[in-house]
Structure formats: structure tokens, C-alpha cells
mmCIF file of C-alpha atoms in Angstrom:
data_model
loop_
_atom_site.group_PDB
_atom_site.id
_atom_site.type_symbol
_atom_site.label_atom_id
_atom_site.label_comp_id
_atom_site.label_asym_id
_atom_site.label_seq_id
_atom_site.Cartn_x
_atom_site.Cartn_y
_atom_site.Cartn_z
ATOM 1 C CA MET A 1 -44.168 -62.083 30.770
ATOM 2 C CA LYS A 2 -46.464 -60.888 28.016
ATOM 3 C CA ILE A 3 -45.320 -57.731 26.194
ATOM 4 C CA THR A 4 -48.243 -55.613 25.131
ATOM 5 C CA LEU A 5 -48.481 -53.677 21.907
ATOM 6 C CA LYS A 6 -48.403 -50.458 23.891
ATOM 7 C CA THR A 7 -45.114 -51.463 25.497
ATOM 8 C CA ARG A 8 -43.648 -52.332 22.131
ATOM 9 C CA LEU A 9 -44.683 -49.002 20.662
ATOM 10 C CA LEU A 10 -43.248 -47.169 23.659
ATOM 11 C CA GLY A 11 -39.954 -49.060 23.304
ATOM 12 C CA ALA A 12 -39.803 -48.293 19.604
ATOM 13 C CA SER A 13 -40.494 -44.616 20.271
ATOM 14 C CA LEU A 14 -37.754 -44.435 22.898
ATOM 15 C CA SER A 15 -35.324 -46.163 20.540
ATOM 16 C CA ALA A 16 -36.183 -43.702 17.789
ATOM 17 C CA VAL A 17 -35.680 -40.757 20.136
ATOM 18 C CA LEU A 18 -32.327 -42.198 21.243
ATOM 19 C CA ILE A 19 -31.199 -42.700 17.653
ATOM 20 C CA VAL A 20 -32.245 -39.179 16.691
ATOM 21 C CA SER A 21 -30.431 -37.782 19.746
ATOM 22 C CA VAL A 22 -27.252 -39.637 18.802
ATOM 23 C CA ILE A 23 -27.498 -38.409 15.220
ATOM 24 C CA LEU A 24 -28.134 -34.817 16.326
ATOM 25 C CA SER A 25 -25.234 -34.989 18.778
ATOM 26 C CA ALA A 26 -22.952 -36.284 16.018
ATOM 27 C CA LEU A 27 -24.113 -33.584 13.632
ATOM 28 C CA SER A 28 -23.683 -30.943 16.306
ATOM 29 C CA PHE A 29 -20.147 -32.131 17.058
ATOM 30 C CA SER A 30 -19.304 -32.185 13.361
ATOM 31 C CA ALA A 31 -20.692 -28.667 12.916
ATOM 32 C CA ILE A 32 -18.730 -27.338 15.898
ATOM 33 C CA HIS A 33 -15.617 -29.128 14.639
ATOM 34 C CA GLN A 34 -15.947 -27.561 11.178
ATOM 35 C CA MET A 35 -16.700 -24.155 12.672
ATOM 36 C CA SER A 36 -13.556 -24.396 14.800
ATOM 37 C CA LEU A 37 -11.429 -25.201 11.756
ATOM 38 C CA SER A 38 -13.088 -22.411 9.771
ATOM 39 C CA LEU A 39 -12.388 -19.856 12.507
ATOM 40 C CA THR A 40 -8.788 -21.085 12.769
ATOM 41 C CA LYS A 41 -8.308 -20.686 9.040
ATOM 42 C CA LYS A 42 -9.759 -17.173 9.109
ATOM 43 C CA GLN A 43 -7.571 -16.147 12.048
ATOM 44 C CA VAL A 44 -4.339 -17.482 10.605
ATOM 45 C CA GLN A 45 -5.210 -16.090 7.160
ATOM 46 C CA GLN A 46 -5.692 -12.584 8.551
ATOM 47 C CA THR A 47 -2.506 -12.814 10.635
ATOM 48 C CA GLY A 48 -0.543 -14.101 7.665
ATOM 49 C CA GLU A 49 -1.765 -11.463 5.233
ATOM 50 C CA LEU A 50 -1.089 -8.601 7.655
ATOM 51 C CA PHE A 51 2.390 -9.791 8.598
ATOM 52 C CA ALA A 52 3.282 -10.680 5.001
ATOM 53 C CA SER A 53 2.261 -7.166 3.962
ATOM 54 C CA ASN A 54 4.558 -5.676 6.619
ATOM 55 C CA ILE A 55 7.484 -7.815 5.453
ATOM 56 C CA SER A 56 6.793 -6.829 1.840
ATOM 57 C CA SER A 57 6.808 -3.124 2.722
ATOM 58 C CA TRP A 58 10.097 -3.512 4.607
ATOM 59 C CA PHE A 59 11.613 -5.393 1.682
ATOM 60 C CA GLU A 60 10.460 -2.827 -0.863
ATOM 61 C CA GLY A 61 11.745 0.068 1.243
ATOM 62 C CA LYS A 62 15.230 -1.435 1.545
ATOM 63 C CA LYS A 63 15.324 -2.194 -2.176
ATOM 64 C CA ASN A 64 14.265 1.326 -3.172
ATOM 65 C CA GLY A 65 16.794 2.756 -0.740
ATOM 66 C CA LEU A 66 19.592 0.915 -2.510
ATOM 67 C CA LEU A 67 18.393 2.131 -5.909
ATOM 68 C CA SER A 68 18.469 5.704 -4.599
ATOM 69 C CA LEU A 69 22.020 5.134 -3.372
ATOM 70 C CA ARG A 70 22.907 3.799 -6.822
ATOM 71 C CA ASP A 71 21.506 6.913 -8.467
ATOM 72 C CA ALA A 72 23.477 9.165 -6.110
ATOM 73 C CA ILE A 73 26.765 7.373 -6.831
ATOM 74 C CA GLU A 74 26.140 7.605 -10.575
ATOM 75 C CA ARG A 75 25.965 11.404 -10.208
ATOM 76 C CA LEU A 76 29.405 11.479 -8.570
ATOM 77 C CA PRO A 77 32.559 11.889 -10.668
ATOM 78 C CA ALA A 78 34.000 8.438 -11.346
ATOM 79 C CA ASP A 79 37.188 9.232 -9.397
ATOM 80 C CA GLN A 80 35.419 10.537 -6.263
ATOM 81 C CA ASP A 81 35.429 8.449 -3.086
ATOM 82 C CA PRO A 82 31.792 7.414 -2.372
ATOM 83 C CA THR A 83 32.408 6.436 1.271
ATOM 84 C CA PHE A 84 30.436 9.393 2.662
ATOM 85 C CA MET A 85 27.377 8.335 0.658
ATOM 86 C CA LEU A 86 27.708 4.720 1.770
ATOM 87 C CA ALA A 87 27.935 5.899 5.384
ATOM 88 C CA PHE A 88 24.849 8.093 5.043
ATOM 89 C CA ALA A 89 22.803 5.278 3.482
ATOM 90 C CA GLN A 90 23.960 2.798 6.101
ATOM 91 C CA SER A 91 22.859 5.105 8.894
ATOM 92 C CA ALA A 92 19.654 6.481 7.346
ATOM 93 C CA LEU A 93 18.346 3.148 6.058
ATOM 94 C CA ASN A 94 19.654 1.002 8.908
ATOM 95 C CA TYR A 95 21.733 -1.234 6.635
ATOM 96 C CA SER A 96 24.196 -3.512 8.364
ATOM 97 C CA LEU A 97 26.681 -2.925 5.549
ATOM 98 C CA SER A 98 26.897 -0.645 2.514
ATOM 99 C CA MET A 99 29.581 -1.264 -0.097
ATOM 100 C CA TYR A 100 30.740 -0.274 -3.550
ATOM 101 C CA GLY A 101 33.213 -2.008 -5.843
ATOM 102 C CA ASN A 102 34.335 -0.696 -9.205
ATOM 103 C CA GLU A 103 35.804 -2.021 -12.439
ATOM 104 C CA GLN A 104 39.285 -1.006 -11.291
ATOM 105 C CA GLY A 105 39.052 -3.518 -8.442
ATOM 106 C CA GLU A 106 38.677 -0.869 -5.735
ATOM 107 C CA MET A 107 36.395 -1.678 -2.784
ATOM 108 C CA TYR A 108 34.683 0.877 -0.540
ATOM 109 C CA ARG A 109 32.586 0.291 2.572
ATOM 110 C CA HIS A 110 30.555 2.645 4.766
ATOM 111 C CA ASP A 111 33.262 2.375 7.433
ATOM 112 C CA PRO A 112 36.890 2.735 6.245
ATOM 113 C CA ALA A 113 37.926 0.595 9.241
ATOM 114 C CA LEU A 114 36.385 -2.360 7.382
ATOM 115 C CA TYR A 115 38.984 -2.080 4.612
ATOM 116 C CA VAL A 116 40.480 -5.462 3.695
ATOM 117 C CA PRO A 117 43.843 -5.408 1.858
ATOM 118 C CA GLY A 118 43.785 -7.240 -1.458
ATOM 119 C CA PHE A 119 39.990 -7.557 -1.568
ATOM 120 C CA ASP A 120 38.936 -7.524 -5.238
ATOM 121 C CA PRO A 121 35.151 -7.115 -5.607
ATOM 122 C CA ARG A 122 35.225 -8.127 -9.279
ATOM 123 C CA VAL A 123 35.756 -11.809 -8.421
ATOM 124 C CA ARG A 124 32.898 -11.957 -5.919
ATOM 125 C CA ASP A 125 29.649 -13.681 -6.862
ATOM 126 C CA TRP A 126 27.468 -10.675 -5.962
ATOM 127 C CA TYR A 127 29.545 -8.458 -8.261
ATOM 128 C CA LYS A 128 29.684 -10.917 -11.154
ATOM 129 C CA LYS A 129 25.954 -11.725 -11.003
ATOM 130 C CA THR A 130 24.963 -8.054 -10.986
ATOM 131 C CA LYS A 131 27.386 -7.204 -13.782
ATOM 132 C CA ALA A 132 26.058 -10.073 -15.900
ATOM 133 C CA SER A 133 22.394 -9.223 -15.322
ATOM 134 C CA GLY A 134 22.749 -5.449 -15.679
ATOM 135 C CA GLN A 135 19.989 -4.925 -13.125
ATOM 136 C CA LEU A 136 19.116 -5.164 -9.446
ATOM 137 C CA THR A 137 19.972 -8.560 -7.976
ATOM 138 C CA ILE A 138 19.021 -10.031 -4.640
ATOM 139 C CA GLU A 139 21.200 -12.580 -2.908
ATOM 140 C CA PRO A 140 19.057 -15.147 -1.030
ATOM 141 C CA PRO A 141 19.065 -14.942 2.779
ATOM 142 C CA HIS A 142 22.264 -16.369 4.197
ATOM 143 C CA ILE A 143 24.371 -16.288 7.347
ATOM 144 C CA SER A 144 26.836 -13.417 7.179
ATOM 145 C CA THR A 145 30.368 -14.574 7.952
ATOM 146 C CA SER A 146 31.144 -11.277 9.691
ATOM 147 C CA LEU A 147 27.845 -10.595 11.477
ATOM 148 C CA LYS A 148 26.941 -14.259 12.216
ATOM 149 C CA LYS A 149 23.347 -13.294 11.477
ATOM 150 C CA MET A 150 20.875 -13.993 8.694
ATOM 151 C CA VAL A 151 21.087 -11.267 6.045
ATOM 152 C CA VAL A 152 19.748 -10.502 2.589
ATOM 153 C CA THR A 153 21.895 -8.604 0.067
ATOM 154 C CA PHE A 154 20.687 -6.146 -2.581
ATOM 155 C CA CYS A 155 23.067 -5.175 -5.392
ATOM 156 C CA ALA A 156 22.688 -2.790 -8.339
ATOM 157 C CA PRO A 157 24.948 -1.848 -11.260
ATOM 158 C CA VAL A 158 26.394 1.671 -11.351
ATOM 159 C CA MET A 159 26.668 2.963 -14.928
ATOM 160 C CA ASP A 160 28.433 5.917 -16.536
ATOM 161 C CA ASP A 161 26.823 8.415 -18.925
ATOM 162 C CA ASN A 162 27.591 6.151 -21.876
ATOM 163 C CA GLY A 163 25.868 3.138 -20.342
ATOM 164 C CA LYS A 164 29.120 1.426 -19.455
ATOM 165 C CA LEU A 165 29.497 -0.326 -16.092
ATOM 166 C CA ARG A 166 31.421 1.662 -13.494
ATOM 167 C CA GLY A 167 30.879 -0.748 -10.615
ATOM 168 C CA VAL A 168 28.359 -2.405 -8.317
ATOM 169 C CA VAL A 169 26.794 -0.988 -5.147
ATOM 170 C CA GLY A 170 25.336 -3.293 -2.523
ATOM 171 C CA SER A 171 23.857 -3.383 0.951
ATOM 172 C CA ASN A 172 23.332 -6.099 3.538
ATOM 173 C CA MET A 173 20.213 -6.088 5.721
ATOM 174 C CA THR A 174 19.976 -8.256 8.796
ATOM 175 C CA LEU A 175 16.663 -10.090 9.178
ATOM 176 C CA THR A 176 16.746 -10.028 12.984
ATOM 177 C CA GLN A 177 13.888 -7.527 13.269
ATOM 178 C CA ILE A 178 11.665 -9.731 11.102
ATOM 179 C CA THR A 179 12.654 -13.077 12.596
ATOM 180 C CA ASP A 180 12.151 -11.788 16.153
ATOM 181 C CA LYS A 181 8.621 -10.640 15.340
ATOM 182 C CA ILE A 182 7.806 -13.943 13.654
ATOM 183 C CA GLY A 183 8.815 -15.710 16.848
ATOM 184 C CA GLN A 184 6.383 -13.508 18.806
ATOM 185 C CA LEU A 185 3.347 -14.280 16.640
ATOM 186 C CA LYS A 186 0.426 -15.890 18.483
ATOM 187 C CA VAL A 187 -0.580 -18.884 16.371
ATOM 188 C CA PRO A 188 -3.658 -21.045 17.150
ATOM 189 C CA GLY A 189 -3.235 -24.593 18.407
ATOM 190 C CA ASN A 190 0.007 -23.899 20.284
ATOM 191 C CA GLY A 191 1.459 -23.354 16.850
ATOM 192 C CA PHE A 192 4.255 -21.323 15.362
ATOM 193 C CA ALA A 193 5.221 -19.576 12.131
ATOM 194 C CA THR A 194 8.324 -20.054 10.052
ATOM 195 C CA LEU A 195 9.662 -17.975 7.146
ATOM 196 C CA ILE A 196 10.857 -19.918 4.102
ATOM 197 C CA ASP A 197 11.622 -19.269 0.454
ATOM 198 C CA ASN A 198 9.927 -20.987 -2.451
ATOM 199 C CA HIS A 199 12.818 -23.413 -2.828
ATOM 200 C CA GLY A 200 12.191 -24.768 0.649
ATOM 201 C CA ASN A 201 15.099 -23.001 2.357
ATOM 202 C CA VAL A 202 14.487 -21.969 5.967
ATOM 203 C CA ILE A 203 14.940 -18.275 6.765
ATOM 204 C CA SER A 204 13.460 -18.260 10.267
ATOM 205 C CA TYR A 205 12.476 -21.223 12.476
ATOM 206 C CA PRO A 206 11.837 -21.472 16.242
ATOM 207 C CA ASP A 207 14.886 -23.741 16.544
ATOM 208 C CA THR A 208 17.497 -21.448 14.982
ATOM 209 C CA ALA A 209 19.762 -24.436 14.282
ATOM 210 C CA PHE A 210 17.569 -25.032 11.218
ATOM 211 C CA ASN A 211 17.967 -21.496 9.851
ATOM 212 C CA ASN A 212 19.701 -21.434 6.457
ATOM 213 C CA LYS A 213 18.946 -25.124 5.990
ATOM 214 C CA SER A 214 16.419 -27.005 3.887
ATOM 215 C CA LEU A 215 12.876 -27.555 5.133
ATOM 216 C CA THR A 216 13.436 -31.261 4.478
ATOM 217 C CA ASP A 217 16.024 -31.220 7.275
ATOM 218 C CA ILE A 218 13.097 -30.549 9.623
ATOM 219 C CA ASP A 219 10.920 -33.222 8.027
ATOM 220 C CA PRO A 220 11.781 -35.219 4.858
ATOM 221 C CA GLU A 221 8.147 -34.911 3.730
ATOM 222 C CA PHE A 222 8.385 -31.108 3.486
ATOM 223 C CA THR A 223 9.580 -31.082 -0.121
ATOM 224 C CA THR A 224 9.184 -28.336 -2.736
ATOM 225 C CA GLN A 225 6.315 -30.378 -4.206
ATOM 226 C CA TRP A 226 4.641 -30.347 -0.787
ATOM 227 C CA LEU A 227 5.055 -26.572 -0.636
ATOM 228 C CA GLN A 228 3.587 -26.182 -4.120
ATOM 229 C CA GLN A 229 0.570 -28.169 -2.964
ATOM 230 C CA LEU A 230 0.063 -25.773 -0.047
ATOM 231 C CA THR A 231 0.510 -22.769 -2.340
ATOM 232 C CA ALA A 232 -2.149 -24.035 -4.730
ATOM 233 C CA GLN A 233 -4.822 -24.443 -2.048
ATOM 234 C CA ASP A 234 -6.341 -21.655 -0.007
ATOM 235 C CA SER A 235 -7.231 -23.872 2.925
ATOM 236 C CA LEU A 236 -5.807 -25.630 5.948
ATOM 237 C CA HIS A 237 -3.708 -28.631 4.999
ATOM 238 C CA GLU A 238 -3.621 -31.584 7.389
ATOM 239 C CA ASP A 239 -0.478 -33.663 7.699
ATOM 240 C CA SER A 240 1.571 -35.568 10.255
ATOM 241 C CA PHE A 241 4.445 -33.769 11.961
ATOM 242 C CA LYS A 242 6.492 -35.015 14.895
ATOM 243 C CA GLY A 243 4.042 -37.842 15.531
ATOM 244 C CA ARG A 244 0.947 -35.625 15.730
ATOM 245 C CA GLN A 245 -1.674 -34.431 13.271
ATOM 246 C CA ASN A 246 -1.004 -30.820 12.403
ATOM 247 C CA LEU A 247 -2.660 -28.172 10.287
ATOM 248 C CA PHE A 248 -0.548 -26.110 7.879
ATOM 249 C CA TYR A 249 -1.288 -22.825 6.167
ATOM 250 C CA LEU A 250 0.931 -20.945 3.726
ATOM 251 C CA THR A 251 0.898 -17.190 3.048
ATOM 252 C CA GLN A 252 3.109 -15.772 0.309
ATOM 253 C CA VAL A 253 4.976 -12.496 0.908
ATOM 254 C CA PRO A 254 4.195 -10.089 -1.999
ATOM 255 C CA GLY A 255 7.190 -8.902 -4.016
ATOM 256 C CA THR A 256 9.464 -11.694 -2.760
ATOM 257 C CA ASP A 257 9.910 -15.437 -3.159
ATOM 258 C CA TRP A 258 9.315 -15.856 0.584
ATOM 259 C CA SER A 259 6.345 -17.411 2.363
ATOM 260 C CA LEU A 260 5.066 -17.650 5.918
ATOM 261 C CA LEU A 261 4.277 -21.227 6.928
ATOM 262 C CA PHE A 262 1.978 -21.677 9.918
ATOM 263 C CA VAL A 263 2.049 -24.975 11.836
ATOM 264 C CA MET A 264 -0.780 -25.803 14.299
ATOM 265 C CA ASP A 265 -1.632 -28.816 16.444
ATOM 266 C CA LYS A 266 -5.032 -30.045 15.231
ATOM 267 C CA ASN A 267 -5.892 -31.865 18.481
ATOM 268 C CA VAL A 268 -5.375 -28.685 20.509
ATOM 269 C CA ILE A 269 -7.626 -26.713 18.155
ATOM 270 C CA THR A 270 -10.466 -29.256 18.103
ATOM 271 C CA ALA A 271 -10.245 -29.794 21.890
ATOM 272 C CA GLN A 272 -10.956 -26.115 22.394
ATOM 273 C CA ALA A 273 -14.155 -26.343 20.329
#
């Protein structure tokens, strides 16, 4: 069968239209894909900044509360029992524990029923670190042996009028309120948020068995170098996690060495585009 020039031109035109359609479809898909990732980044960025700001305010309030308690104890005569002040601070500031140890080896807590015979505060790490530094110290989040909950401890030196150390005042704050709210965050891509410190220690994770452990226990690839890479870039980071491609975003908590790490399933996000 003889193919006319007109037929050839028509075939070429149809082929060109088909090619252009394919290219436009590909470009359209790519644009939608990028828009989806951009919207995800914006959403998780706003969520992270707002929640990080709330954590920072909570942290700062607890820290300033302890410094006020320190100032009040410094105004007391050195031989006066400070239990009533510890009790007031514990109640007013919602501390889980308020305590004071002095250079004579005496230990006071907000509740006298918590008295432990033979307990010498001067040999405890929190006391020795604060005494050595001469300033406010913060013990990293850890599981309290008495409360069985994650806590953070603030300590401050108590000085006399001559600048000599009288003792150390401290307070424990449970992180339950924060960790519960982190677990309730709505994260794109069927994702979740976890609270970590800059050394890669887990403060809050959906599977609480990993709390107070290293991030590398969750995945060996989640090293401190990996975290530094996320910190340095203000964008979504793609990596493999549990056999799937995930997107990660890190938001630092102002005034602390903590960060919020968001983990999102990339396939879920792009499928919704």
C-alpha cells in the first residue's frame, strides 16, 4: 500500500503531539511532586517551630523558678530549715522533687517523708558538678530511679554573703507533659516526631523502650554526624528507614541542646499529591 506524503505528515504530527503530551505530563507530575514536598516541608517547619518554642518557654520557666528558689534560700539564715521553701516551690512550679544539700552533708527535700538516713549530698554527681562549676547546671534527661519517669534536673549553687558555697539546691521536672504532647502531634506522611539531644540520645520516642537510649539503637545510620548534617540543612532530608524511603526534618529547641526530629513516609506523601 502506497503511503502518501499527507499521511506521513499526519503521522509525524500525531507523533509530535504524543511526545509533547508525554513531556507535559511528566513535567506536570514533577511539578506536583515538588509542590507536595514543598508543602510538607512548610507544614512540618511551622509545626516544629511552634512546638519547639513552647518547649523552650517551659524549659526557661522551670530554670528561672529554680534560680528564684536559690535566691530565697540565700536570704535565709544558714542554720534555718529550708523545707517550707522547697515545698512551696515544688507545689507552685509543679516540680516532681525539690531538694537542698549543704556543705555539712545535710539533705532536705520538699517532703520530710522522703528523708533517707545516711544520704550525703556532697558525694552526688549533681552536687559535685554544681559546686565545681559555680553556676546553674542541668543534668541531661534520664529515667528517675524513684519516679520511673524521664526527668531533667536543674541545680544551682547557694552562696553566703562572702561568696562561699553554702550548698546546692536542685529540682527534678518530669517530661511527661512534653512527651505526651509530642506523641499527639499530627505529622504528614503517617509520620511521627521524636525528641532527642544533640548527642543523639533519645528523650521521647513512640516506642518508649528506646527512651534514654542512643538514636543509633533505633537505626545504626542515625549517628551524631547524620544529625549534624540535618542541622546544617534547612530542608527535607531523604533516607532509608525500616526498609522504606523516609523524609526527615530537624527543628532545634531554643535555649536547650534538644531537637525535634520529624520522620515521614515519602511514598505516602507523594501518593497524596
